[in-house]
Coordinates of C-alpha atoms and ligand atoms in Angstrom, one line a residue:
Chain A
M1 CA -30.4 23.5 13.6
S2 CA -28.6 26.1 11.4
I3 CA -25.2 26.4 10.0
L4 CA -23.8 29.8 8.9
V5 CA -20.6 29.9 6.9
N6 CA -19.3 33.5 7.0
H7 CA -16.5 34.8 4.6
L8 CA -14.6 31.6 5.2
D9 CA -10.9 31.5 4.0
H10 CA -8.5 28.7 4.1
I11 CA -4.8 28.8 3.0
Y12 CA -2.7 25.6 3.3
N13 CA 0.9 26.1 4.3
P14 CA 0.8 29.9 4.4
G15 CA 4.0 31.8 3.8
T16 CA 5.8 29.0 2.0
V17 CA 6.2 27.9 -1.6
F18 CA 3.6 25.2 -0.9
E19 CA 1.0 27.8 -0.2
V20 CA -2.4 27.0 -1.7
K21 CA -5.5 29.1 -1.3
A22 CA -8.1 26.4 -1.0
L23 CA -11.1 28.5 0.1
S24 CA -11.6 32.2 -0.4
D25 CA -14.5 34.2 0.9
V26 CA -17.1 31.4 1.0
S27 CA -20.4 32.4 2.6
F28 CA -23.7 30.5 2.7
S29 CA -26.1 29.1 5.2
V30 CA -27.8 25.7 5.7
D31 CA -31.2 25.3 7.3
E32 CA -32.8 22.3 8.9
G33 CA -34.0 19.6 6.5
E34 CA -32.3 20.8 3.4
Y35 CA -30.8 18.5 0.8
I36 CA -27.9 20.2 -0.8
G37 CA -25.5 19.3 -3.5
L38 CA -21.9 20.6 -3.6
V39 CA -20.1 20.5 -7.0
G40 CA -16.9 21.9 -8.4
H41 CA -13.9 20.7 -10.4
T42 CA -11.2 18.6 -8.7
G43 CA -9.2 20.7 -6.3
S44 CA -11.9 23.4 -6.1
G45 CA -12.0 23.1 -2.3
K46 CA -15.0 20.9 -1.6
S47 CA -13.3 18.5 0.7
T48 CA -11.6 21.3 2.5
L49 CA -14.9 23.0 3.1
A50 CA -16.4 19.7 4.4
A51 CA -13.5 19.3 6.9
H52 CA -14.2 22.9 8.1
L53 CA -17.9 22.2 8.7
N54 CA -16.8 19.3 10.9
G55 CA -14.3 21.4 12.9
L56 CA -11.4 19.3 11.6
M57 CA -9.5 22.4 10.3
K58 CA -9.2 25.9 11.6
P59 CA -10.2 28.6 9.2
T60 CA -7.5 31.1 8.3
G61 CA -10.2 33.7 7.9
G62 CA -13.9 34.1 8.5
G63 CA -15.9 31.7 10.6
I64 CA -18.5 29.0 10.9
Y65 CA -21.5 29.3 13.2
Y66 CA -23.4 26.2 14.3
N67 CA -26.7 27.2 16.0
G68 CA -25.3 30.7 16.2
V69 CA -22.0 29.8 18.0
D70 CA -18.6 30.1 16.4
I71 CA -17.2 26.6 16.3
A72 CA -13.6 27.9 16.3
S73 CA -14.1 29.8 19.6
E74 CA -12.0 28.9 22.6
G75 CA -13.4 25.9 24.5
Y76 CA -16.0 24.9 22.0
N77 CA -16.9 21.2 22.3
L78 CA -15.8 19.8 18.9
K79 CA -16.5 16.2 19.9
E80 CA -20.1 17.1 20.5
L81 CA -20.2 19.0 17.2
R82 CA -19.0 15.9 15.4
G83 CA -21.8 14.0 16.9
H84 CA -24.2 16.6 15.4
I85 CA -22.5 17.1 12.0
G86 CA -21.5 13.7 10.6
L87 CA -18.8 13.7 7.9
V88 CA -18.3 10.8 5.6
F89 CA -14.9 11.1 3.9
Q90 CA -14.0 10.5 0.3
Y91 CA -13.2 6.7 0.2
P92 CA -14.4 6.2 3.8
E93 CA -13.7 2.5 3.6
H94 CA -10.0 3.3 4.1
Q95 CA -10.7 4.2 7.8
L96 CA -12.1 0.8 8.8
F97 CA -9.9 -0.9 11.4
E98 CA -11.8 -3.2 13.8
E99 CA -11.9 -6.9 13.7
D100 CA -15.5 -7.1 12.7
V101 CA -18.1 -4.9 11.1
F102 CA -20.3 -4.4 14.1
T103 CA -17.4 -3.3 16.4
D104 CA -16.2 -0.9 13.8
V105 CA -19.6 0.8 13.6
C106 CA -19.7 1.0 17.4
F107 CA -16.5 3.1 17.4
G108 CA -18.2 6.4 16.7
P109 CA -21.1 6.3 19.3
K110 CA -18.7 4.8 21.8
N111 CA -16.5 7.9 21.5
L112 CA -19.6 10.0 22.3
G113 CA -19.6 8.3 25.7
L114 CA -22.9 6.5 25.4
S115 CA -24.0 3.5 27.4
R116 CA -23.2 0.1 25.9
T117 CA -26.8 -0.8 25.0
E118 CA -27.3 2.6 23.4
V119 CA -24.1 2.2 21.4
E120 CA -25.1 -1.3 20.2
M121 CA -28.6 -0.2 19.3
R122 CA -27.4 2.7 17.3
A123 CA -24.8 0.5 15.5
Y124 CA -27.6 -2.1 14.7
D125 CA -29.9 0.6 13.4
A126 CA -27.2 2.3 11.3
L127 CA -26.1 -1.0 9.7
K128 CA -29.8 -1.8 8.9
A129 CA -30.3 1.7 7.5
V130 CA -27.5 1.2 5.0
G131 CA -28.7 -2.3 4.1
I132 CA -26.1 -4.6 5.7
D133 CA -27.5 -8.0 6.6
D134 CA -27.1 -9.6 10.0
D135 CA -24.9 -12.4 8.6
H136 CA -22.3 -9.7 7.7
F137 CA -22.1 -8.2 11.2
Y138 CA -19.3 -10.4 12.5
V139 CA -17.1 -10.7 9.5
S140 CA -13.9 -8.7 9.1
P141 CA -14.6 -5.4 7.3
F142 CA -11.6 -6.1 5.1
D143 CA -13.3 -9.2 3.7
L144 CA -16.3 -7.2 2.3
S145 CA -16.7 -6.0 -1.3
G146 CA -15.9 -2.3 -2.1
G147 CA -19.5 -1.3 -2.0
E148 CA -20.2 -3.1 1.2
K149 CA -17.2 -1.5 2.9
R150 CA -18.4 1.9 1.8
R151 CA -21.8 1.2 3.3
V152 CA -20.3 0.0 6.6
A153 CA -18.1 3.1 6.7
I154 CA -21.2 5.3 6.2
A155 CA -23.0 3.4 9.0
G156 CA -20.0 4.2 11.2
V157 CA -20.9 7.9 10.9
L158 CA -24.7 7.4 10.9
A159 CA -24.4 5.5 14.2
M160 CA -23.5 8.8 15.8
K161 CA -27.0 10.0 14.9
P162 CA -26.0 13.3 13.3
E163 CA -28.5 16.0 12.4
V164 CA -26.5 16.9 9.4
L165 CA -24.7 14.4 7.2
I166 CA -22.0 15.4 4.8
L167 CA -21.2 12.8 2.2
D168 CA -17.9 13.5 0.2
E169 CA -18.3 11.7 -3.1
P170 CA -19.9 8.7 -1.6
C171 CA -20.4 7.0 -5.0
A172 CA -16.9 7.3 -6.4
G173 CA -15.7 4.0 -7.8
L174 CA -19.0 2.2 -7.4
D175 CA -21.0 0.4 -10.1
P176 CA -24.4 1.9 -11.0
A177 CA -26.3 -0.4 -8.7
G178 CA -24.0 0.4 -5.8
R179 CA -24.4 4.1 -6.5
D180 CA -28.1 3.9 -6.6
E181 CA -28.1 2.1 -3.3
I182 CA -26.0 4.7 -1.5
L183 CA -28.1 7.5 -2.9
A184 CA -31.3 5.7 -1.9
V185 CA -29.9 5.5 1.6
A186 CA -29.3 9.2 1.6
D187 CA -32.8 9.9 0.3
E188 CA -34.3 7.7 3.0
L189 CA -32.3 9.4 5.8
H190 CA -33.5 12.8 4.5
D191 CA -37.1 11.9 3.9
S192 CA -37.9 9.7 6.9
L193 CA -35.5 10.9 9.5
G194 CA -35.4 14.6 8.4
I195 CA -31.6 14.6 8.4
T196 CA -30.0 17.5 6.6
I197 CA -27.8 16.3 3.8
I198 CA -24.9 17.8 2.0
L199 CA -23.9 15.7 -1.0
I200 CA -20.6 16.3 -2.7
S201 CA -20.7 14.7 -6.2
H202 CA -19.3 15.0 -9.7
S203 CA -22.4 13.5 -11.3
M204 CA -24.8 16.2 -12.4
D205 CA -27.4 13.5 -13.2
D206 CA -27.3 12.2 -9.7
L207 CA -27.6 15.7 -8.3
A208 CA -30.5 16.6 -10.6
R209 CA -32.4 13.5 -9.4
H210 CA -31.7 13.8 -5.7
V211 CA -30.9 17.3 -4.3
K212 CA -33.0 20.4 -4.1
R213 CA -30.3 23.1 -3.9
I214 CA -26.9 23.2 -5.4
L215 CA -23.7 25.1 -4.4
V216 CA -21.0 25.4 -7.1
M217 CA -17.4 25.9 -6.2
N218 CA -14.7 27.2 -8.5
D219 CA -11.1 27.7 -7.5
G220 CA -12.0 28.0 -3.9
K221 CA -14.8 30.4 -4.4
L222 CA -18.5 29.8 -4.1
V223 CA -19.8 31.0 -7.5
M224 CA -23.4 29.7 -7.6
D225 CA -26.0 28.9 -5.0
G226 CA -29.6 28.1 -6.1
T227 CA -32.1 25.5 -6.8
A228 CA -31.0 22.7 -9.1
R229 CA -33.1 24.1 -11.9
E230 CA -31.6 27.6 -11.6
V231 CA -28.0 26.3 -11.4
F232 CA -28.5 24.1 -14.4
S233 CA -29.8 26.9 -16.5
H234 CA -26.3 28.3 -16.6
R235 CA -24.9 25.8 -19.1
E236 CA -22.1 27.9 -20.6
E237 CA -20.8 29.1 -17.2
L238 CA -20.7 25.6 -15.8
E239 CA -19.0 24.3 -18.9
A240 CA -16.4 27.0 -18.6
M241 CA -15.6 25.7 -15.1
G242 CA -15.1 22.2 -16.4
L243 CA -18.5 21.1 -15.2
A244 CA -21.7 20.2 -17.1
V245 CA -25.4 20.2 -17.0
P246 CA -27.3 16.8 -16.7
E247 CA -27.3 15.0 -20.0
V248 CA -31.0 15.4 -20.7
T249 CA -30.8 19.1 -20.1
A250 CA -28.1 19.3 -22.8
V251 CA -30.2 17.1 -25.1
L252 CA -33.3 19.4 -24.6
A253 CA -31.2 22.5 -25.3
D254 CA -29.9 21.0 -28.5
L255 CA -33.3 20.0 -29.6
K256 CA -34.5 23.5 -29.0
K257 CA -31.6 24.8 -31.1
A258 CA -32.6 22.5 -33.9
G259 CA -36.0 24.1 -33.9
I260 CA -38.1 21.8 -31.9
P261 CA -40.2 23.8 -29.4
V262 CA -39.3 21.9 -26.1
R263 CA -38.7 23.5 -22.7
D264 CA -35.0 23.4 -21.9
D265 CA -35.2 23.9 -18.1
L266 CA -35.9 20.3 -17.2
I267 CA -33.2 18.3 -15.4
T268 CA -34.4 14.8 -14.9
V269 CA -34.9 12.0 -17.4
E270 CA -38.5 11.5 -16.4
E271 CA -39.5 15.2 -16.8
A272 CA -37.7 15.3 -20.2
A273 CA -39.3 12.2 -21.5
K274 CA -42.8 13.6 -20.6
E275 CA -41.9 16.9 -22.3
I276 CA -40.7 15.3 -25.5
L277 CA -43.8 13.2 -25.7
R278 CA -45.9 16.2 -25.1
V279 CA -44.3 18.1 -28.0
F280 CA -44.7 15.2 -30.4
G281 CA -48.3 15.1 -29.4
R282 CA -48.6 11.7 -27.8
Chain B
M1 CA 0.4 19.5 11.6
I2 CA 2.0 16.3 10.5
R3 CA 3.3 18.0 7.5
E4 CA 5.7 19.9 9.7
I5 CA 8.0 16.9 9.6
T6 CA 10.6 17.9 7.0
L7 CA 12.8 14.8 7.1
G8 CA 14.5 14.7 3.7
Q9 CA 12.2 17.2 2.3
Y10 CA 12.8 19.0 -1.0
Y11 CA 12.2 22.7 -1.3
P12 CA 11.5 23.7 -4.9
A13 CA 13.3 26.9 -5.8
D14 CA 15.5 28.2 -8.6
S15 CA 19.1 28.4 -7.6
V16 CA 22.6 27.3 -8.6
L17 CA 22.5 24.7 -5.9
H18 CA 19.3 23.2 -7.2
R19 CA 20.8 22.9 -10.6
L20 CA 24.0 21.3 -9.6
D21 CA 24.6 17.6 -10.4
P22 CA 23.5 15.5 -7.5
R23 CA 26.9 13.7 -7.5
V24 CA 28.6 17.0 -6.7
K25 CA 26.2 17.6 -3.8
L26 CA 26.6 14.1 -2.5
F27 CA 30.4 14.2 -2.7
G28 CA 30.4 17.8 -1.4
T29 CA 28.3 16.9 1.6
L30 CA 30.5 13.9 2.4
L31 CA 33.7 16.1 2.3
Y32 CA 32.0 18.9 4.2
V33 CA 31.0 16.4 7.0
I34 CA 34.6 15.1 7.1
S35 CA 36.0 18.6 7.1
L36 CA 34.1 19.4 10.3
F37 CA 36.3 17.0 12.1
L38 CA 39.6 18.2 10.7
F39 CA 40.1 21.3 12.9
Q40 CA 39.9 22.0 16.6
S41 CA 40.3 25.8 16.6
F42 CA 38.0 28.8 16.5
T43 CA 39.5 29.9 13.2
G44 CA 38.4 26.7 11.6
Y45 CA 34.8 27.5 12.6
I46 CA 35.1 30.9 11.0
V47 CA 36.0 29.2 7.7
A48 CA 33.2 26.6 8.0
T49 CA 30.7 29.3 9.0
V50 CA 31.6 31.4 5.9
F51 CA 31.2 28.4 3.7
L52 CA 27.9 27.3 5.2
A53 CA 26.4 30.8 5.3
S54 CA 27.3 31.4 1.6
L55 CA 25.6 28.1 0.7
I56 CA 22.5 29.0 2.6
A57 CA 22.5 32.4 0.9
I58 CA 22.7 31.1 -2.6
S59 CA 20.3 28.2 -2.1
H60 CA 17.2 30.5 -2.1
V61 CA 15.6 28.3 0.6
P62 CA 14.2 30.2 3.5
V63 CA 16.5 30.0 6.5
K64 CA 13.6 28.8 8.7
F65 CA 13.5 25.5 6.6
M66 CA 17.2 25.0 7.1
F67 CA 16.9 24.9 10.9
R68 CA 13.8 22.8 11.1
G69 CA 15.8 19.7 10.9
L70 CA 17.5 20.7 14.1
K71 CA 14.3 20.6 16.1
A72 CA 14.2 16.8 15.7
I73 CA 17.7 16.4 17.3
F74 CA 17.4 19.2 19.8
I75 CA 17.3 16.8 22.8
L76 CA 20.2 14.8 21.5
L77 CA 22.2 18.1 21.2
I78 CA 21.5 19.2 24.7
F79 CA 22.3 15.7 26.0
T80 CA 25.7 15.4 24.4
A81 CA 26.6 18.9 25.3
V82 CA 25.7 18.4 29.0
L83 CA 27.6 15.1 29.2
N84 CA 30.7 16.6 27.6
M85 CA 30.5 19.5 29.9
F86 CA 30.6 17.4 33.1
L87 CA 32.8 14.5 32.0
T88 CA 35.7 16.2 30.4
P89 CA 38.7 16.4 32.7
G90 CA 40.7 19.6 32.9
R91 CA 40.9 22.9 34.8
E92 CA 38.0 23.5 37.2
L93 CA 35.6 26.3 36.4
V94 CA 32.9 25.8 39.0
S95 CA 32.0 22.9 41.1
F96 CA 29.1 22.0 43.3
W97 CA 28.2 18.8 45.1
K98 CA 29.9 16.1 43.1
I99 CA 29.8 17.8 39.8
T100 CA 32.6 19.8 38.3
I101 CA 32.5 21.9 35.1
T102 CA 35.8 22.3 33.5
I103 CA 37.0 25.0 31.1
E104 CA 37.9 22.3 28.6
G105 CA 34.5 20.6 29.1
L106 CA 32.7 23.9 28.4
R107 CA 34.8 24.5 25.3
F108 CA 34.3 20.9 24.1
A109 CA 30.5 21.1 24.6
A110 CA 30.2 24.3 22.7
F111 CA 32.2 22.9 19.8
M112 CA 30.2 19.7 19.9
I113 CA 26.9 21.7 19.6
L114 CA 28.3 23.8 16.8
R115 CA 29.7 20.7 15.0
L116 CA 26.4 18.8 15.1
T117 CA 24.4 21.9 14.1
Y118 CA 26.7 22.5 11.1
L119 CA 26.5 18.8 10.2
I120 CA 22.7 18.7 10.2
T121 CA 22.3 22.0 8.5
G122 CA 24.9 21.1 5.9
S123 CA 23.1 17.8 5.0
S124 CA 19.7 19.6 5.0
I125 CA 21.0 21.9 2.3
M126 CA 21.6 18.8 0.1
T127 CA 18.2 17.3 0.7
L128 CA 16.4 20.6 0.4
T129 CA 17.9 21.4 -2.9
T130 CA 17.8 18.0 -4.5
T131 CA 14.7 16.1 -5.5
P132 CA 14.6 12.5 -4.2
S133 CA 14.8 11.0 -7.7
N134 CA 17.8 13.1 -8.5
L135 CA 19.4 12.2 -5.3
T136 CA 19.0 8.4 -5.9
D137 CA 20.2 8.9 -9.5
G138 CA 23.3 10.5 -8.2
L139 CA 23.8 7.8 -5.6
E140 CA 23.3 5.1 -8.1
K141 CA 25.8 6.5 -10.5
S142 CA 28.5 7.3 -7.9
M143 CA 28.2 3.9 -6.3
R144 CA 28.3 1.9 -9.5
W145 CA 31.8 0.7 -9.0
M146 CA 30.4 -1.4 -6.1
N147 CA 28.7 -3.6 -8.7
I148 CA 32.1 -5.4 -9.0
L149 CA 31.6 -6.4 -5.3
K150 CA 28.2 -7.9 -6.3
V151 CA 26.4 -5.1 -4.4
P152 CA 23.0 -4.6 -6.1
V153 CA 23.4 -0.9 -6.4
H154 CA 20.5 -0.3 -8.7
E155 CA 18.1 -2.2 -6.5
I156 CA 19.2 -0.3 -3.4
A157 CA 18.8 3.0 -5.2
M158 CA 15.4 2.0 -6.4
M159 CA 14.3 1.0 -2.9
M160 CA 15.6 4.3 -1.6
S161 CA 13.8 6.3 -4.2
I162 CA 10.5 4.5 -3.6
A163 CA 10.9 5.0 0.2
L164 CA 11.6 8.7 -0.2
T165 CA 8.7 9.3 -2.5
F166 CA 6.4 7.4 -0.1
I167 CA 7.3 9.4 2.9
P168 CA 5.1 12.4 2.0
V169 CA 2.4 10.2 0.6
L170 CA 2.2 8.3 3.8
L171 CA 2.3 11.4 5.9
E172 CA -0.6 12.8 3.9
E173 CA -2.5 9.5 4.3
T174 CA -1.9 9.6 8.1
D175 CA -3.2 13.1 8.2
R176 CA -6.4 12.0 6.4
I177 CA -6.9 8.9 8.5
I178 CA -6.5 11.0 11.7
K179 CA -9.1 13.4 10.4
A180 CA -11.5 10.6 9.4
Q181 CA -11.3 9.1 12.9
Q182 CA -11.6 12.4 14.6
A183 CA -14.8 12.9 12.5
R184 CA -16.0 9.7 14.3
G185 CA -15.3 11.3 17.6
A186 CA -11.8 9.8 18.3
D187 CA -9.7 11.6 20.8
F188 CA -6.0 11.5 20.6
E189 CA -5.1 14.2 23.0
S190 CA -6.5 13.4 26.4
G191 CA -6.3 10.4 28.8
N192 CA -3.4 8.6 30.3
L193 CA -0.5 6.9 28.5
I194 CA -2.2 3.5 27.9
H195 CA -5.3 5.3 26.8
R196 CA -3.3 7.3 24.3
I197 CA -1.4 4.3 22.9
R198 CA -4.7 2.5 22.4
A199 CA -6.1 5.5 20.6
L200 CA -3.4 4.9 18.0
V201 CA -4.9 1.6 16.8
P202 CA -7.6 3.3 14.7
I203 CA -4.8 5.2 12.9
L204 CA -2.2 2.4 12.6
V205 CA -4.4 -0.3 11.2
P206 CA -5.8 1.6 8.3
L207 CA -2.3 3.1 7.7
F208 CA -0.7 -0.4 7.4
V209 CA -3.5 -1.6 5.3
S210 CA -3.1 1.3 3.0
A211 CA 0.7 1.0 2.9
F212 CA 0.4 -2.6 1.9
R213 CA -2.2 -1.8 -0.7
R214 CA 0.0 0.9 -2.2
A215 CA 3.1 -1.3 -2.2
N216 CA 1.1 -4.1 -3.9
D217 CA -0.3 -1.7 -6.5
L218 CA 3.1 -0.2 -7.2
A219 CA 4.7 -3.6 -7.6
L220 CA 2.0 -4.6 -10.1
A221 CA 2.3 -1.3 -12.0
M222 CA 6.0 -1.7 -12.2
E223 CA 5.7 -5.3 -13.4
S224 CA 3.1 -4.4 -16.0
R225 CA 5.5 -1.9 -17.4
C226 CA 8.1 -4.7 -17.7
Y227 CA 10.4 -3.5 -14.9
R228 CA 13.1 -6.1 -14.3
G229 CA 15.9 -4.5 -12.4
G230 CA 18.8 -2.4 -13.5
E231 CA 20.3 -4.5 -16.2
G232 CA 20.4 -2.7 -19.6
R233 CA 18.2 0.1 -18.3
T234 CA 18.9 3.5 -19.7
K235 CA 18.0 6.9 -18.2
M236 CA 15.6 9.5 -19.6
R237 CA 17.9 12.2 -18.3
P238 CA 21.4 10.8 -17.9
L239 CA 23.6 12.7 -15.5
R240 CA 26.3 14.7 -17.2
Y241 CA 28.7 17.2 -15.7
E242 CA 28.3 20.8 -16.8
R243 CA 30.7 23.7 -16.4
R244 CA 29.0 24.8 -13.1
D245 CA 29.7 21.3 -11.6
I246 CA 33.4 21.7 -12.4
I247 CA 33.4 25.1 -10.8
A248 CA 31.6 23.6 -7.8
Y249 CA 34.3 21.0 -7.4
L250 CA 36.9 23.7 -7.6
V251 CA 35.2 25.7 -4.8
L252 CA 34.9 22.6 -2.8
A253 CA 38.7 21.9 -3.2
L254 CA 39.4 25.4 -2.2
Y255 CA 37.3 25.0 0.9
I256 CA 39.0 21.8 1.9
A257 CA 42.4 23.3 1.3
C258 CA 41.5 26.2 3.6
I259 CA 40.3 23.9 6.3
I260 CA 43.4 21.7 6.1
T261 CA 45.6 24.7 6.3
V262 CA 43.7 26.1 9.3
G263 CA 43.8 22.7 10.9
I264 CA 47.6 22.5 10.6
L265 CA 48.4 26.1 11.4
F266 CA 46.1 26.8 14.4
Ligands
LIG301 N1 -3.3 18.9 3.2 C1 -3.1 19.8 2.2 N2 -2.0 20.5 2.1 C2 -1.9 21.4 1.0 N3 -2.7 21.6 0.1 C3 -3.9 20.9 0.1 C4 -4.1 19.9 1.1 N4 -5.3 19.4 0.9 C5 -5.8 19.9 -0.2 N5 -4.9 20.8 -0.7 C6 -5.1 21.7 -1.9 O1 -6.3 22.5 -1.7 C7 -7.1 22.5 -2.9 C8 -8.5 22.1 -2.6 O2 -8.4 20.7 -2.3 P1 -9.7 19.8 -1.9 O3 -9.3 18.5 -1.6 O4 -10.6 20.6 -1.0 O5 -10.5 19.8 -3.4 P2 -11.8 19.0 -3.8 O6 -12.7 20.0 -4.4 O7 -12.3 18.1 -2.7 O8 -11.2 18.1 -5.0 P3 -11.7 16.6 -5.4 O9 -12.9 16.7 -6.3 O10 -10.5 16.1 -6.2 O11 -11.9 15.8 -4.2 C9 -6.4 21.7 -3.9 O12 -5.6 22.6 -4.7 C10 -5.4 20.8 -3.1 O13 -4.2 20.6 -3.9
LIG302 MG1 -12.4 16.1 -2.4

C-alpha cells in the first residue's frame, strides 16, 4: 500500500468571485502502517485534502497515486478505492440514516457488493471494535448520545475494512472520556490490525500522544512534514500560523528560559514529568 | 456540482445596481415585467433590449451568471414555443401530415421566447444584485400598508429571509452528505429508476434531520435573543432613499414612457 500526493492543487469555483484556492502544490507520500497527524488552522484545506484522498473531488492540478495508479484517471474504480481508503467525515454522525444501528453500519460493506453473511460479520466486528454493546445494535441511531453516534458512524466506515483510515476531527465536540475512547480505538486499529491512520486534529496534545509523523498545512500549502518531535521544535513558526505546541513542551521551554536546565524537545506529559524529576534530582 | 444551482443567488460586486435601494429594484422589476406585455411590435423589443443590455452592462455581474437562470426553464421555453407555433391560427407557412405552421404562429412563438427570456433575465438582475436580507427589507417596507388588512407583513418577510438564507446552507449540507455517503460506497449514478430513487434515502433522511435540527436551533437562538415579531422592532440600517434612487426612478419612468409610446405608435 502506498499513497503519493503529487503537486496537488484545488481551486473551488474557479473563474468566479467565489474562487478559493484551497490546496496549492501539496506533495507528500504515505507508506503502509504509518500513523500520521494532519494539522492546520481552520480553512487551511485539511478536509479538502481528505476528500481528494478518497476520490470525492477531482484535483484542479497535480494528482494522487494509490499503489502507483492515478486515481483521477479515466475508468478508475473509485468505489473500490473507497473500500481501501476509508474517510470518516467531520461530524460523521450527521450521515446516519437507517432505522437501526446495525443496518446503518451494514450500508458501507453492502455497497461493496459482499455477501450478506460477510456484510453482517463485518458490521458486527466494526461495532465491537468501536465499543458498542450488543444491546445497542437494534436501537435507532438517532436515540444514541453524541459520542455513541460518532462511534457508530466510525464503525460504518470501518466495516468496509479499509487499509487506510482518515479521521477528520473525530474528537470535535466530545468530552475528555469520549475523546480518549475514540483515540484508543484509532490506536488499537493501528497497532493490532496494522491500519494506516491519518488523523486530522486541532489538539496538539492528542497528536503528541498518538501520532508518529505530523503534516502541517497553512493556507492550502503543506509547510511542515516530519516526526512529531521535529515539528514541535518549531514553536514560533507554529504560533505564527495560529497553531501551538503541546502544553508541556511550552512549559519546558519556559522553564529553560527561566534558567532551569531541562530538555525542551519533549512532547508528552509522561516524558516531561520524568525529565523534570530528573533535573530536580529525585 | 450542486452549487451550480443559482436560484435567487446573490453575486457580490460593486456597482450602482448593487447600491440601489431594494425598493427601487423591486418596483422596477415589477414595472419591467409589466412593460414586457405592453407592446406587440419589433420596435418595442429594441427598446426593451437596450434597457436590459444597459442594466447588465452596469451591474458588473458576468453575463454567464445572468443566463444561468434560463437553463432551469429551458424545457418550458421550448414547450411553450412549440405549442404556440402549431396552435396559432393564421396564414399557412408549411404543413405536413396534420400539422400546420403559420406565419403568425412562428412570430408569436419567437416573441414568446424573447418575452420569457427577458422576464427571467430581468428578474435575475434583481436577485443577483441584492442580498437576500436587503431584498426582504425592501419587501417588508414596501408592503407595510398591507398591515391595515391584517396581513402579517413582518412575519412573512422574516420567513422569506430565513428561507433565502437557508437555501445555500442546505445545498452545502446536501453536498456534504452526498460526499459522506459516497465515501461509504454509495452509488447514485447507475441502476434503474427504482434503484436510483432508493439511493436517495441515505441523502434525504440526514438532510431532513439536519434541516429540523437547524430550524430548532434557530428558533431557540431567536427566542433567547428575545425575538417576538415585528412590533416595535427597529432596523439597524433603515432604508432611506438617496439621490441615486431618485435618478433610478426617473430612468424607470422614462423607460416606461418609451414603451407606452412605442406600444401606441407601432
Ligand atoms: N464547497 C466549497 N466551496 C467553496 N469553498 C470551499 C468549499 N469547501 C471549503 N471551501 C473553502 O476552502 C478552504 C479550505 O476548506 P477546508 O474545509 O478544507 O478547511 P479545513 O482545514 O478542513 O478547516 P476546518 O479546520 O475548519 O475543518 C476554506 O477557505 C473554505 O472556505
Ligand atoms: Mg475540516
